mmCIF file of C-alpha atoms in Angstrom:
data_model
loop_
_atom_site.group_PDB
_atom_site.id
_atom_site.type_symbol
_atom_site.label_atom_id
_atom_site.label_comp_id
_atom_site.label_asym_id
_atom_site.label_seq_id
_atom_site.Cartn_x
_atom_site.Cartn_y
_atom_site.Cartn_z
ATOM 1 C CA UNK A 1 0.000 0.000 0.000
ATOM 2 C CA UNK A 2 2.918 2.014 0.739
ATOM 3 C CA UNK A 3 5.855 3.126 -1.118
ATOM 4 C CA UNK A 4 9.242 4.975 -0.004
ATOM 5 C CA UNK A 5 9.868 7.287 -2.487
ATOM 6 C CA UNK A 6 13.112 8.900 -3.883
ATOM 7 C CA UNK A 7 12.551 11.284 -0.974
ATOM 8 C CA UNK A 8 13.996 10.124 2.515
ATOM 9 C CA UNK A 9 10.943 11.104 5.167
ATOM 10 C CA UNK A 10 8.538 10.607 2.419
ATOM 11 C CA UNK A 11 6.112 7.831 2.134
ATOM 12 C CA UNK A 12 4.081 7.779 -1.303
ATOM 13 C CA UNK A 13 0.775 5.655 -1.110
ATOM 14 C CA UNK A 14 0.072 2.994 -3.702
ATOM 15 C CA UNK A 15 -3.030 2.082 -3.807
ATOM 16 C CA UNK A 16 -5.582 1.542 -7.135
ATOM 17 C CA UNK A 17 -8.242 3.491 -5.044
ATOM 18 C CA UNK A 18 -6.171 5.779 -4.530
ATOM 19 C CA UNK A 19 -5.228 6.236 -8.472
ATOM 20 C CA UNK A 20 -8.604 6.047 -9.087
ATOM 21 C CA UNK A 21 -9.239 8.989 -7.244
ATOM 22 C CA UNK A 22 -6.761 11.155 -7.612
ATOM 23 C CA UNK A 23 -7.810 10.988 -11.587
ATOM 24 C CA UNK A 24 -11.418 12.059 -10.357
ATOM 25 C CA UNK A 25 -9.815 14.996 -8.565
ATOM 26 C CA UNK A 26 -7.519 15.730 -11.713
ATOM 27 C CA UNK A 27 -10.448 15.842 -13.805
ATOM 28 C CA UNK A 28 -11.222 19.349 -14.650
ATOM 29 C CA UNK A 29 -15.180 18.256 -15.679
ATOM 30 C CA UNK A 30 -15.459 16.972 -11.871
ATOM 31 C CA UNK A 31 -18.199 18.840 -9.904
ATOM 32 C CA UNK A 32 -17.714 19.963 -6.105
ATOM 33 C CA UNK A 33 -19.636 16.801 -4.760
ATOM 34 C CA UNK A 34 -17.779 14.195 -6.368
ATOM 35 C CA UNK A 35 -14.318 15.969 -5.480
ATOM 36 C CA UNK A 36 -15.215 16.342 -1.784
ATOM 37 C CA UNK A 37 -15.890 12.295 -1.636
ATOM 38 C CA UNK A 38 -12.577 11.649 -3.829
ATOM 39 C CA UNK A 39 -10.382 13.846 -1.017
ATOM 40 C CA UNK A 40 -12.454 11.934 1.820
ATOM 41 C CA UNK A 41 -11.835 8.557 0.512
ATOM 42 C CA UNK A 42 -7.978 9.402 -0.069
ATOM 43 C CA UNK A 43 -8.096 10.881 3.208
ATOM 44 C CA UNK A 44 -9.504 7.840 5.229
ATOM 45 C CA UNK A 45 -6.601 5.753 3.295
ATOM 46 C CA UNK A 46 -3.870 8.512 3.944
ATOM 47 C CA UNK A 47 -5.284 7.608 8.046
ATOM 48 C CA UNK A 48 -4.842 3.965 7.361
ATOM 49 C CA UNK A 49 -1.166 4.700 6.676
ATOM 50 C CA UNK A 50 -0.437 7.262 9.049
ATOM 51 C CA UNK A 51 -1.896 5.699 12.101
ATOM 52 C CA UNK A 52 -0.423 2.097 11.184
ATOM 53 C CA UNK A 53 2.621 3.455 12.905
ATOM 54 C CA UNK A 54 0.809 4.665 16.322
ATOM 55 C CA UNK A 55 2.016 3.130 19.239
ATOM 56 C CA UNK A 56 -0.164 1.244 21.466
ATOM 57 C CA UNK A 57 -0.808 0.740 25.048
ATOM 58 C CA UNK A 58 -2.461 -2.765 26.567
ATOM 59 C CA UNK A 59 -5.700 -3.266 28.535
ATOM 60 C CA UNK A 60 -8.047 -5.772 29.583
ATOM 61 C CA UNK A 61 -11.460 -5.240 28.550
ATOM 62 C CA UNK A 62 -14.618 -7.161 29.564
ATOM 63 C CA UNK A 63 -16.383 -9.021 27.230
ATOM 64 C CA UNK A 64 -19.763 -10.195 27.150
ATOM 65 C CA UNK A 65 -18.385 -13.806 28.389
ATOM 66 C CA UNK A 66 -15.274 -13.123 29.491
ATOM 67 C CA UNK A 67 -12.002 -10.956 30.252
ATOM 68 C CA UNK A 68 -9.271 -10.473 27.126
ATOM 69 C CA UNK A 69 -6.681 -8.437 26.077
ATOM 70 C CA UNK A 70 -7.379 -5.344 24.182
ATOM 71 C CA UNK A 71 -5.410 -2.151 23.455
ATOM 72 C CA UNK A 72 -5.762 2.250 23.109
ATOM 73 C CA UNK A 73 -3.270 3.967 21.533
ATOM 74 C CA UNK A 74 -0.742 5.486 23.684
ATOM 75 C CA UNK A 75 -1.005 9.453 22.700
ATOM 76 C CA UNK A 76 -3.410 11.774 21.640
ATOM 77 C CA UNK A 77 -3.979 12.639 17.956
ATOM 78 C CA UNK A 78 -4.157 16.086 16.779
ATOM 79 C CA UNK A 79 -5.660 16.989 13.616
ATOM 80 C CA UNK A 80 -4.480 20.543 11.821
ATOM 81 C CA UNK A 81 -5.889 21.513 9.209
ATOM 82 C CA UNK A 82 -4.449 23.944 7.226
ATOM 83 C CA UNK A 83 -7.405 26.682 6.142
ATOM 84 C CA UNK A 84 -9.364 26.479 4.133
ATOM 85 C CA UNK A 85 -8.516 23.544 1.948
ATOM 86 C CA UNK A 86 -7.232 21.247 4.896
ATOM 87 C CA UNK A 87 -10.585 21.172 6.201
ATOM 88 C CA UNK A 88 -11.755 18.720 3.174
ATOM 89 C CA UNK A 89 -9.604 16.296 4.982
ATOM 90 C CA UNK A 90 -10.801 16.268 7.933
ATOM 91 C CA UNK A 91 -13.757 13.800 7.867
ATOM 92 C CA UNK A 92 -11.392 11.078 6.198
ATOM 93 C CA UNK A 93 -9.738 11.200 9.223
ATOM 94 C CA UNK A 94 -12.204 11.247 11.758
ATOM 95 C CA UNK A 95 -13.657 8.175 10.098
ATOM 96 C CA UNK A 96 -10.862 6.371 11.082
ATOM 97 C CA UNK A 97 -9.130 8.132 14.363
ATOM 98 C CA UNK A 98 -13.110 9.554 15.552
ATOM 99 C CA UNK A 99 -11.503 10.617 19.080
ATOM 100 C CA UNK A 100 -8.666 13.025 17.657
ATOM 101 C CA UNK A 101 -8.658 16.738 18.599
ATOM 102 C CA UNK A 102 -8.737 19.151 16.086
ATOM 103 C CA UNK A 103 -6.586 22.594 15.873
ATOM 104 C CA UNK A 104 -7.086 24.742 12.837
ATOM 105 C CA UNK A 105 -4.270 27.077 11.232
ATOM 106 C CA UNK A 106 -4.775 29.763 8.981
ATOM 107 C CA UNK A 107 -2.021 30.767 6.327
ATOM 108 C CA UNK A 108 -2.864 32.991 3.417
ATOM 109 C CA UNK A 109 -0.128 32.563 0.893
ATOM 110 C CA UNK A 110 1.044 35.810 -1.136
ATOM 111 C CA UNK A 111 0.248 35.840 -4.423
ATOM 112 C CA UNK A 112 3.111 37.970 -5.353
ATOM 113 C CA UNK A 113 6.181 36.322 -3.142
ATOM 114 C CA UNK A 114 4.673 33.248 -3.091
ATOM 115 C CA UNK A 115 5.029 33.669 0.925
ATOM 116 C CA UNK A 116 2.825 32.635 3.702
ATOM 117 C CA UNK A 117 1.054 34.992 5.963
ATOM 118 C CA UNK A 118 -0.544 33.819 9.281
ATOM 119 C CA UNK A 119 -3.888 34.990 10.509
ATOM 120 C CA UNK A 120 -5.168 32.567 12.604
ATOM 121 C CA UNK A 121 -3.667 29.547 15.308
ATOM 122 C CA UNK A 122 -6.036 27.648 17.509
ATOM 123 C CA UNK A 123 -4.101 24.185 18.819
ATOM 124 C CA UNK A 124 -5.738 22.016 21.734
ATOM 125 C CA UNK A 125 -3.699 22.111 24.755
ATOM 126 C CA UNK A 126 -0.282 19.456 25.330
ATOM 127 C CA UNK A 127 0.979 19.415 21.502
ATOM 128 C CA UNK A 128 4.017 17.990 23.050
ATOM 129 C CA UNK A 129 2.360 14.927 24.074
ATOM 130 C CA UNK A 130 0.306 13.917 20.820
ATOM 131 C CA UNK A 131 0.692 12.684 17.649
ATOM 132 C CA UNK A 132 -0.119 15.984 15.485
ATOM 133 C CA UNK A 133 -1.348 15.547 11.811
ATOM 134 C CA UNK A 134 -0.811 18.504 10.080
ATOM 135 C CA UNK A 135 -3.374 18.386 6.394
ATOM 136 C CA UNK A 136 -3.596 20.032 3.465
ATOM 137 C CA UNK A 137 -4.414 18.988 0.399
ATOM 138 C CA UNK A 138 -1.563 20.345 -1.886
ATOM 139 C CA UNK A 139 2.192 20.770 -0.785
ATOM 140 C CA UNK A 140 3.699 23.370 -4.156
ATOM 141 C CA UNK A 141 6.120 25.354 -2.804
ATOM 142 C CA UNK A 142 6.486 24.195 0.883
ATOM 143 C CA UNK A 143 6.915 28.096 2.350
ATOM 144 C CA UNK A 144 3.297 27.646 3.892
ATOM 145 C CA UNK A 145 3.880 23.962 4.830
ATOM 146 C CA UNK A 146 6.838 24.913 6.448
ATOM 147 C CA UNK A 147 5.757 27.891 8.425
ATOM 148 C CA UNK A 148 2.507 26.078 9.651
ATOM 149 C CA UNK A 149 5.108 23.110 11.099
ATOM 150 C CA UNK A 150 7.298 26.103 12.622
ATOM 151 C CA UNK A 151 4.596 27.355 14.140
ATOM 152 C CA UNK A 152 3.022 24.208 15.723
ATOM 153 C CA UNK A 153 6.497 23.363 16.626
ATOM 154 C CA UNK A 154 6.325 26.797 19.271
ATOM 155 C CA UNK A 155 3.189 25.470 20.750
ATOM 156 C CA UNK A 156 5.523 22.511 21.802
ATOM 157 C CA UNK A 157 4.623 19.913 19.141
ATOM 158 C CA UNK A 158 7.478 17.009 18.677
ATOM 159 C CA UNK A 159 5.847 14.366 16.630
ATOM 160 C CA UNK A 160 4.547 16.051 13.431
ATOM 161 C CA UNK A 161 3.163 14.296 10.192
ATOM 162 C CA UNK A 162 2.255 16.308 7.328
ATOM 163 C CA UNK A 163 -0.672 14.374 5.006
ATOM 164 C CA UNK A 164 -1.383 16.059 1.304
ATOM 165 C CA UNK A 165 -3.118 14.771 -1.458
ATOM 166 C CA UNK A 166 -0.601 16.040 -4.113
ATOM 167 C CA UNK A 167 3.328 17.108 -3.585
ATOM 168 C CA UNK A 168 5.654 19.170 -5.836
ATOM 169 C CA UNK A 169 9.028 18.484 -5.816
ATOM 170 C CA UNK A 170 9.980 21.800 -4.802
ATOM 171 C CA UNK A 171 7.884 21.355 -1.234
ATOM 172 C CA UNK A 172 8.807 17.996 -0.690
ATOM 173 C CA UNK A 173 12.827 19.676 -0.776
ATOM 174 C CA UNK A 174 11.617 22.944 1.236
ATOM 175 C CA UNK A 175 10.085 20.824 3.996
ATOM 176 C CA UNK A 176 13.190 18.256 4.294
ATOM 177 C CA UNK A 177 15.189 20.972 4.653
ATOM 178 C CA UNK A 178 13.800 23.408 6.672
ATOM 179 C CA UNK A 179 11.944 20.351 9.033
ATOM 180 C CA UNK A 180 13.902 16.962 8.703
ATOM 181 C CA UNK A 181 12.257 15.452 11.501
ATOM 182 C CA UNK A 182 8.695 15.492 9.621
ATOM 183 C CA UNK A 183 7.574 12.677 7.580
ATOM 184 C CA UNK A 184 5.097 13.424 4.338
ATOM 185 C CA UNK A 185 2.643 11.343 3.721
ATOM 186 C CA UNK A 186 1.306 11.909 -0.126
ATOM 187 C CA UNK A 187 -1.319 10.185 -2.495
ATOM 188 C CA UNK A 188 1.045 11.400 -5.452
ATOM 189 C CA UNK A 189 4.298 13.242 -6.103
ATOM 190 C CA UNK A 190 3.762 15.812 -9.228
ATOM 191 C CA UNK A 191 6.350 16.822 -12.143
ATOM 192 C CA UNK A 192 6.630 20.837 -11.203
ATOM 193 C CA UNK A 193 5.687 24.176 -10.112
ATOM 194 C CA UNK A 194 4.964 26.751 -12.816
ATOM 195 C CA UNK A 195 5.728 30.471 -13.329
ATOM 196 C CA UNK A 196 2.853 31.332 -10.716
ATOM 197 C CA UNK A 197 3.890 28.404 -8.023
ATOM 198 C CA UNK A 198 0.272 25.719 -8.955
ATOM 199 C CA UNK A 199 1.356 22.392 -9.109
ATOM 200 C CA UNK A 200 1.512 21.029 -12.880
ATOM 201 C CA UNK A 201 -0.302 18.532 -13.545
ATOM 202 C CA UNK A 202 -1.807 19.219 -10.768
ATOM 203 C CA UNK A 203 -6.071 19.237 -9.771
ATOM 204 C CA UNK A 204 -6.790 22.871 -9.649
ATOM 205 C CA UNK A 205 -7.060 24.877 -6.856
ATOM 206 C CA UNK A 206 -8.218 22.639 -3.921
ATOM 207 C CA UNK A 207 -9.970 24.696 -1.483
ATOM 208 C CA UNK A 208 -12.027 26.156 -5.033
ATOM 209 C CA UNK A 209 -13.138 22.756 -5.821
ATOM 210 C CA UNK A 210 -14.067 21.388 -2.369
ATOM 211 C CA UNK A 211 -15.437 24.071 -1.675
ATOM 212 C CA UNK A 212 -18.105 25.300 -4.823
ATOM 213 C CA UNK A 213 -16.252 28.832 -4.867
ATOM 214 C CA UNK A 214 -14.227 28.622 -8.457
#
């Protein structure tokens, strides 16, 4: 299901549903519903991967007929979704980790230096102690990527996993450099950036197409 790409800290998923999907969200003809269920679905398998590496603690647990060994996991989950865009992630997520917190972060990227600003930060409380997923859909350039990590890193957060949909070369360099301690998670790893910083082939502008507003 999972491939380690050419990338180190980089895990691509393999997966024909996840293919599948990704061509739905490619497809320019695609209306809004259809590409909100596509970025759920790759979502709830981006979980599968992610969380396949959470580390457990052991219980017992009453059954209807007896006592048995059962397990939670061992530290909180954090969800962050990057605004707007990140939020189509979210439910994907839930489905599979339905006790997680959720933080939201809000980076506006500069259309003319290509540079993230920050207007809004709202984190549950012990970052230091969870498991933080950090989503959003498209990694281009990695400047906001990277300043959304920074900052989640000041509210204490160690163990950081960033979860996209699509990755340009040129973020998947700017986060290993600036953040080599973060692993990316990615449905599928694009040629290039162009001239204005979209991802080529790319899907579009995410947040747009989840969200009805092209």
């Amino acid at each position: 299901m999972k491939k380690k790409s050419e990338y180190p800290n980089l895990v691509l998923i393999e997966h024909p549903l996840v293919k599948k999907d990704i061509t739905i969200l490619r497809d320019k003809t695609t209306n809004t519903e259809m590409f909100r269920a596509a970025v759920t679905r790759i979502s709830n398998l981006l979980a599968a991967e992610i969380s396949s590496a959470f580390s457990l603690v052991e219980l017992k647990v009453d059954t209807p007929l007896e006592k048995t060994k059962g397990y939670r996991l061992k530290q909180e989950v954090v969800l962050i979704p990057v605004l707007r865009a990140g939020l189509g992630m979210v439910d994907g997520f839930l489905q599979l980790i339905p006790d997680a917190k959720l933080g939201h972060i809000g980076l506006e990227r500069n259309e003319t230096t290509l540079k993230p600003n920050n207007y809004y930060l709202k984190t549950p409380k012990n970052l230091s102690k969870a498991e933080v997923i950090l989503l959003d859909p498209m990694l281009a350039t990695g400047g906001s990527a990277s300043a959304a990590i920074s900052f989640l890193k000041e509210r204490g957060a160690k163990i950081i996993v960033f979860a996209c949909l699509v990755a340009a070369p040129e973020g998947i360099k700017k986060i290993l450099k600036d953040h080599s301690d973060v692993v990316i998670f990615t449905a599928v790893v694009d040629r290039q950036l162009n001239k204005k910083g979209y991802i080529l082939p790319g899907l579009g502008d995410a947040g747009d197409r989840t969200f009805g507003t092209l």
